[in-house]
């Protein structure tokens, strides 16, 4: 393993090797507390919650609540581990940088590039989804035109400054939070029959046990439901990357980590509970219209479909905005550590990793092209080969935390401000659950789980071979770059923008 600075030597706050505002000096602390709060809250709310939940309900019935609870618990534990490491060493590389330190350069290289690959594919998925909605509203512009427009606009947003990304994400996430909050309140009042002017004959807590019981398709459907909902949680870790560009990274990470329990409990379990109590799980409306549109329709809310389209569009744009930000920061961190071209690590006077952003969005455009030209071949391969990356990331976080706890205790115990509960037992249990889910996916042929795992493992194997080859042939190069922290410098009053 290459020599690296101790945690006492490494940057743990808004500092960087260079003067603020100088090109190439590093990232800048341009994210405000309100930005980070909303990024943390909205980061767990993806379009998958609105679009994909109907499939889970059809599979497991009301028991889908247990699927969400199981995955939600796993995410809480994994984010607790990540919070422990990131609070001690905030960095834009997040888990990739921690894996580099804890497991070796091969681990940081591999998971960093796999994560980058995942997000550039997501860029294409979200751009296409948003374009479909916009084309439905304004058909004069073709779908590919809308995809181009949203990609260009959000690329420009990210190129201006990290503050502009934060501002856009603040409003995108805010709309999602308000929408789900209103849905839960209105739906909950309707279920208990205390909402004036709204009458739903089907709304009742009895929907949880009627129509075949709480588990109408048997206990096995809970695990199948896990496969359908697990990927809608990807994005919870973005707050730990963004914290590296705030004025008080440690505080931001700690706050984000401590709040994830209620975020998942309210937004996922709360909203799904409202859906399966407003309507029977086997309602045709859920299958035909989607769970949230069907629920709004049952309350007699006019234009429910268009309202939901607006909320989904907001979620899509939020995911696209954050995806571009996340991919570029991971590329920046890889470049800073010598695991990507040096140009990825250079920043503008405003602390923007311009090259990393442009390269990431360029690959996103290529993926969009494949989605339109070869949706059932090339793009399907890209989609499936990146599908299990979320689980790989969580698994690497588990193994990294097992090692990093000892490193932190030895080098800087005062930085252990966030601690994983029942260490190391819950860490081992989390890793075992992730491995179990991956194994169960190998038996799933109905929802492409087997193909997703096999293709993702194939891509991961290729990246690992490259990582080990690079480490063996050129490991000495890393020593000069490791000492340069990739945390942010404060925004100088002299810096424009």
PDB file of C-alpha atoms in Angstrom, residues 172-173 176 309-319:
ATOM      1  CA  UNK A 172     -35.883  20.425  -6.818  1.00  0.00           C
ATOM      2  CA  UNK A 173     -35.640  18.558  -3.517  1.00  0.00           C
ATOM      3  CA  UNK A 176     -40.351  16.614  -3.747  1.00  0.00           C
ATOM      4  CA  UNK A 309     -46.022  13.988 -13.903  1.00  0.00           C
ATOM      5  CA  UNK A 310     -44.792  17.336 -12.588  1.00  0.00           C
ATOM      6  CA  UNK A 311     -43.529  15.746  -9.368  1.00  0.00           C
ATOM      7  CA  UNK A 312     -41.848  12.911 -11.274  1.00  0.00           C
ATOM      8  CA  UNK A 313     -40.261  15.433 -13.652  1.00  0.00           C
ATOM      9  CA  UNK A 314     -38.910  17.341 -10.660  1.00  0.00           C
ATOM     10  CA  UNK A 315     -37.488  14.102  -9.244  1.00  0.00           C
ATOM     11  CA  UNK A 316     -35.954  13.221 -12.604  1.00  0.00           C
ATOM     12  CA  UNK A 317     -34.306  16.637 -12.957  1.00  0.00           C
ATOM     13  CA  UNK A 318     -33.088  16.429  -9.364  1.00  0.00           C
ATOM     14  CA  UNK A 319     -31.555  13.024 -10.011  1.00  0.00           C
TER      15      UNK A 319
END
